[in-house]
Amino acid sequence: MNKNVEKEIQQNHMQIRFDARSVNEGLARMMVAAFMTELNPTIEELADVKTAVSEAVTNAIIHAYQKETEQVELICDRKDEELTIQIVDHGIGMENVEQAMEPFYTTKPELERSGMGFAFMEAFMDQVKVESEPEKGTRVTMKKNIGSPIER
């Protein structure tokens, strides 16, 4: 084998859809955990990602739809040590993303929501980006480097 041959970039992709029902939050967590096993994550990295996914999926289920028959998309991509996770809904969207991302902000206080979902996502992931348009839905994109940090 030629020593000058560069290591091929390993990539992987997964995309699933599931009903916007609270029982499927656990399914999303487990799918992401299984997807990221090829990166050999630490227990802490695994817990961080599962918590962030839980918060993003729960937000989509609780805030995006008025009925349970709609779908949430979970998209995972891996390139080298970088894991990218997207949670997408096609629900009511948000008019003010910055306000929604403020700690303790919630549109459902009657459900005893703490308003810390986005704060937890930002604490546990390296990057969080939220795109939303009223009546069209929301896309939460989260990135985390697993294992050795990639030099930037």
mmCIF file of C-alpha atoms in Angstrom:
data_model
loop_
_atom_site.group_PDB
_atom_site.id
_atom_site.type_symbol
_atom_site.label_atom_id
_atom_site.label_comp_id
_atom_site.label_asym_id
_atom_site.label_seq_id
_atom_site.Cartn_x
_atom_site.Cartn_y
_atom_site.Cartn_z
ATOM 1 C CA MET A 1 0.000 0.000 0.000
ATOM 2 C CA ASN A 2 1.296 3.426 -0.944
ATOM 3 C CA LYS A 3 2.161 5.524 2.126
ATOM 4 C CA ASN A 4 1.425 8.709 0.195
ATOM 5 C CA VAL A 5 -2.213 7.795 -0.305
ATOM 6 C CA GLU A 6 -4.247 10.232 1.768
ATOM 7 C CA LYS A 7 -6.751 8.866 4.215
ATOM 8 C CA GLU A 8 -10.160 8.817 2.581
ATOM 9 C CA ILE A 9 -12.667 11.084 4.303
ATOM 10 C CA GLN A 10 -15.211 8.893 6.000
ATOM 11 C CA GLN A 11 -18.765 10.121 5.869
ATOM 12 C CA ASN A 12 -22.100 8.793 6.918
ATOM 13 C CA HIS A 13 -25.678 10.037 6.637
ATOM 14 C CA MET A 14 -28.976 9.094 8.270
ATOM 15 C CA GLN A 15 -32.418 10.591 7.853
ATOM 16 C CA ILE A 16 -35.604 9.441 9.549
ATOM 17 C CA ARG A 17 -39.095 10.802 10.094
ATOM 18 C CA PHE A 18 -41.332 10.042 13.007
ATOM 19 C CA ASP A 19 -44.672 11.193 14.361
ATOM 20 C CA ALA A 20 -44.604 14.277 16.562
ATOM 21 C CA ARG A 21 -45.518 12.296 19.665
ATOM 22 C CA SER A 22 -43.684 12.562 22.969
ATOM 23 C CA VAL A 23 -42.995 8.792 23.020
ATOM 24 C CA ASN A 24 -40.746 9.281 19.972
ATOM 25 C CA GLU A 25 -38.306 11.562 21.792
ATOM 26 C CA GLY A 26 -36.610 8.428 23.172
ATOM 27 C CA LEU A 27 -36.490 6.929 19.681
ATOM 28 C CA ALA A 28 -34.645 10.003 18.383
ATOM 29 C CA ARG A 29 -32.129 9.844 21.252
ATOM 30 C CA MET A 30 -31.408 6.170 20.588
ATOM 31 C CA MET A 31 -31.088 6.624 16.810
ATOM 32 C CA VAL A 32 -28.516 9.402 17.278
ATOM 33 C CA ALA A 33 -26.642 7.348 19.887
ATOM 34 C CA ALA A 34 -26.465 4.388 17.507
ATOM 35 C CA PHE A 35 -25.413 6.622 14.600
ATOM 36 C CA MET A 36 -22.523 8.180 16.518
ATOM 37 C CA THR A 37 -21.056 4.902 17.818
ATOM 38 C CA GLU A 38 -18.628 4.737 14.886
ATOM 39 C CA LEU A 39 -16.979 7.856 16.354
ATOM 40 C CA ASN A 40 -16.289 6.005 19.621
ATOM 41 C CA PRO A 41 -17.699 8.780 21.822
ATOM 42 C CA THR A 42 -17.010 9.088 25.514
ATOM 43 C CA ILE A 43 -19.926 8.589 27.914
ATOM 44 C CA GLU A 44 -19.970 12.360 28.462
ATOM 45 C CA GLU A 45 -20.077 13.120 24.723
ATOM 46 C CA LEU A 46 -22.868 10.593 24.259
ATOM 47 C CA ALA A 47 -24.873 12.076 27.142
ATOM 48 C CA ASP A 48 -24.351 15.638 25.848
ATOM 49 C CA VAL A 49 -25.596 14.790 22.358
ATOM 50 C CA LYS A 50 -28.551 12.758 23.621
ATOM 51 C CA THR A 51 -29.602 15.627 25.916
ATOM 52 C CA ALA A 52 -29.385 18.199 23.112
ATOM 53 C CA VAL A 53 -31.380 15.944 20.763
ATOM 54 C CA SER A 54 -33.975 15.395 23.468
ATOM 55 C CA GLU A 55 -34.422 19.143 23.917
ATOM 56 C CA ALA A 56 -34.669 19.845 20.173
ATOM 57 C CA VAL A 57 -37.138 17.032 19.513
ATOM 58 C CA THR A 58 -39.241 17.952 22.546
ATOM 59 C CA ASN A 59 -39.383 21.564 21.319
ATOM 60 C CA ALA A 60 -40.604 20.400 17.911
ATOM 61 C CA ILE A 61 -43.231 18.100 19.412
ATOM 62 C CA ILE A 62 -44.576 20.603 21.948
ATOM 63 C CA HIS A 63 -44.315 23.892 20.078
ATOM 64 C CA ALA A 64 -44.482 23.186 16.328
ATOM 65 C CA TYR A 65 -47.800 21.440 15.936
ATOM 66 C CA GLN A 66 -51.328 21.730 17.242
ATOM 67 C CA LYS A 67 -52.060 18.058 16.511
ATOM 68 C CA GLU A 68 -50.041 14.829 16.766
ATOM 69 C CA THR A 69 -50.346 13.596 13.191
ATOM 70 C CA GLU A 70 -47.475 15.696 11.882
ATOM 71 C CA GLN A 71 -43.870 14.568 11.368
ATOM 72 C CA VAL A 72 -40.476 15.519 12.753
ATOM 73 C CA GLU A 73 -37.315 14.847 10.738
ATOM 74 C CA LEU A 74 -34.013 13.782 12.263
ATOM 75 C CA ILE A 75 -31.006 14.153 9.978
ATOM 76 C CA CYS A 76 -27.494 13.111 11.045
ATOM 77 C CA ASP A 77 -24.263 13.568 9.145
ATOM 78 C CA ARG A 78 -20.730 12.634 10.047
ATOM 79 C CA LYS A 79 -17.573 13.966 8.440
ATOM 80 C CA ASP A 80 -14.334 13.060 10.161
ATOM 81 C CA GLU A 81 -14.929 13.763 13.871
ATOM 82 C CA GLU A 82 -17.735 16.268 13.293
ATOM 83 C CA LEU A 83 -21.292 15.165 14.003
ATOM 84 C CA THR A 84 -24.087 17.329 12.567
ATOM 85 C CA ILE A 85 -27.657 16.797 13.731
ATOM 86 C CA GLN A 86 -30.711 18.546 12.335
ATOM 87 C CA ILE A 87 -34.198 18.462 13.820
ATOM 88 C CA VAL A 88 -36.768 19.757 11.331
ATOM 89 C CA ASP A 89 -40.473 20.412 11.684
ATOM 90 C CA HIS A 90 -42.968 21.934 9.277
ATOM 91 C CA GLY A 91 -45.104 23.491 11.968
ATOM 92 C CA ILE A 92 -46.009 26.994 13.080
ATOM 93 C CA GLY A 93 -42.456 28.337 13.092
ATOM 94 C CA MET A 94 -41.187 31.279 15.099
ATOM 95 C CA GLU A 95 -41.354 34.978 14.369
ATOM 96 C CA ASN A 96 -38.512 35.906 16.726
ATOM 97 C CA VAL A 97 -35.800 33.225 16.994
ATOM 98 C CA GLU A 98 -33.575 35.384 19.227
ATOM 99 C CA GLN A 99 -36.368 35.803 21.766
ATOM 100 C CA ALA A 100 -37.203 32.081 21.641
ATOM 101 C CA MET A 101 -33.562 31.245 22.398
ATOM 102 C CA GLU A 102 -33.442 33.420 25.530
ATOM 103 C CA PRO A 103 -33.181 31.380 28.740
ATOM 104 C CA PHE A 104 -36.511 30.937 30.543
ATOM 105 C CA TYR A 105 -38.580 32.071 27.536
ATOM 106 C CA THR A 106 -41.505 29.743 26.856
ATOM 107 C CA THR A 107 -44.736 29.947 24.908
ATOM 108 C CA LYS A 108 -46.272 27.143 26.987
ATOM 109 C CA PRO A 109 -46.014 28.150 30.675
ATOM 110 C CA GLU A 110 -49.195 26.183 31.401
ATOM 111 C CA LEU A 111 -47.230 23.012 30.614
ATOM 112 C CA GLU A 112 -44.622 23.975 33.217
ATOM 113 C CA ARG A 113 -41.922 24.358 30.545
ATOM 114 C CA SER A 114 -38.690 25.882 31.869
ATOM 115 C CA GLY A 115 -37.694 27.670 28.673
ATOM 116 C CA MET A 116 -34.166 26.244 28.882
ATOM 117 C CA GLY A 117 -34.214 23.972 25.811
ATOM 118 C CA PHE A 118 -32.049 26.136 23.566
ATOM 119 C CA ALA A 119 -29.730 27.022 26.464
ATOM 120 C CA PHE A 120 -29.149 23.295 27.088
ATOM 121 C CA MET A 121 -28.524 22.687 23.374
ATOM 122 C CA GLU A 122 -25.950 25.492 23.319
ATOM 123 C CA ALA A 123 -24.295 24.213 26.507
ATOM 124 C CA PHE A 124 -23.909 20.631 25.273
ATOM 125 C CA MET A 125 -23.080 21.169 21.594
ATOM 126 C CA ASP A 126 -20.252 23.074 19.890
ATOM 127 C CA GLN A 127 -22.593 24.979 17.553
ATOM 128 C CA VAL A 128 -26.341 25.560 17.432
ATOM 129 C CA LYS A 129 -28.124 27.340 14.604
ATOM 130 C CA VAL A 130 -31.887 27.893 14.501
ATOM 131 C CA GLU A 131 -33.725 28.827 11.321
ATOM 132 C CA SER A 132 -37.458 29.400 11.401
ATOM 133 C CA GLU A 133 -40.197 30.959 9.350
ATOM 134 C CA PRO A 134 -43.757 31.503 10.565
ATOM 135 C CA GLU A 135 -46.196 28.905 9.182
ATOM 136 C CA LYS A 136 -43.336 27.023 7.459
ATOM 137 C CA GLY A 137 -41.451 25.434 10.344
ATOM 138 C CA THR A 138 -38.126 25.326 12.118
ATOM 139 C CA ARG A 139 -34.728 23.734 11.516
ATOM 140 C CA VAL A 140 -32.337 23.315 14.438
ATOM 141 C CA THR A 141 -28.796 22.431 13.332
ATOM 142 C CA MET A 142 -26.367 21.281 16.023
ATOM 143 C CA LYS A 143 -22.715 20.332 15.622
ATOM 144 C CA LYS A 144 -20.306 18.586 17.948
ATOM 145 C CA ASN A 145 -16.775 17.326 17.493
ATOM 146 C CA ILE A 146 -16.431 13.844 18.943
ATOM 147 C CA GLY A 147 -13.079 12.604 20.194
ATOM 148 C CA SER A 148 -10.048 14.628 19.219
ATOM 149 C CA PRO A 149 -10.976 18.213 18.491
ATOM 150 C CA ILE A 150 -10.610 19.210 14.855
ATOM 151 C CA GLU A 151 -8.127 22.041 14.402
ATOM 152 C CA ARG A 152 -9.905 25.130 13.177
#
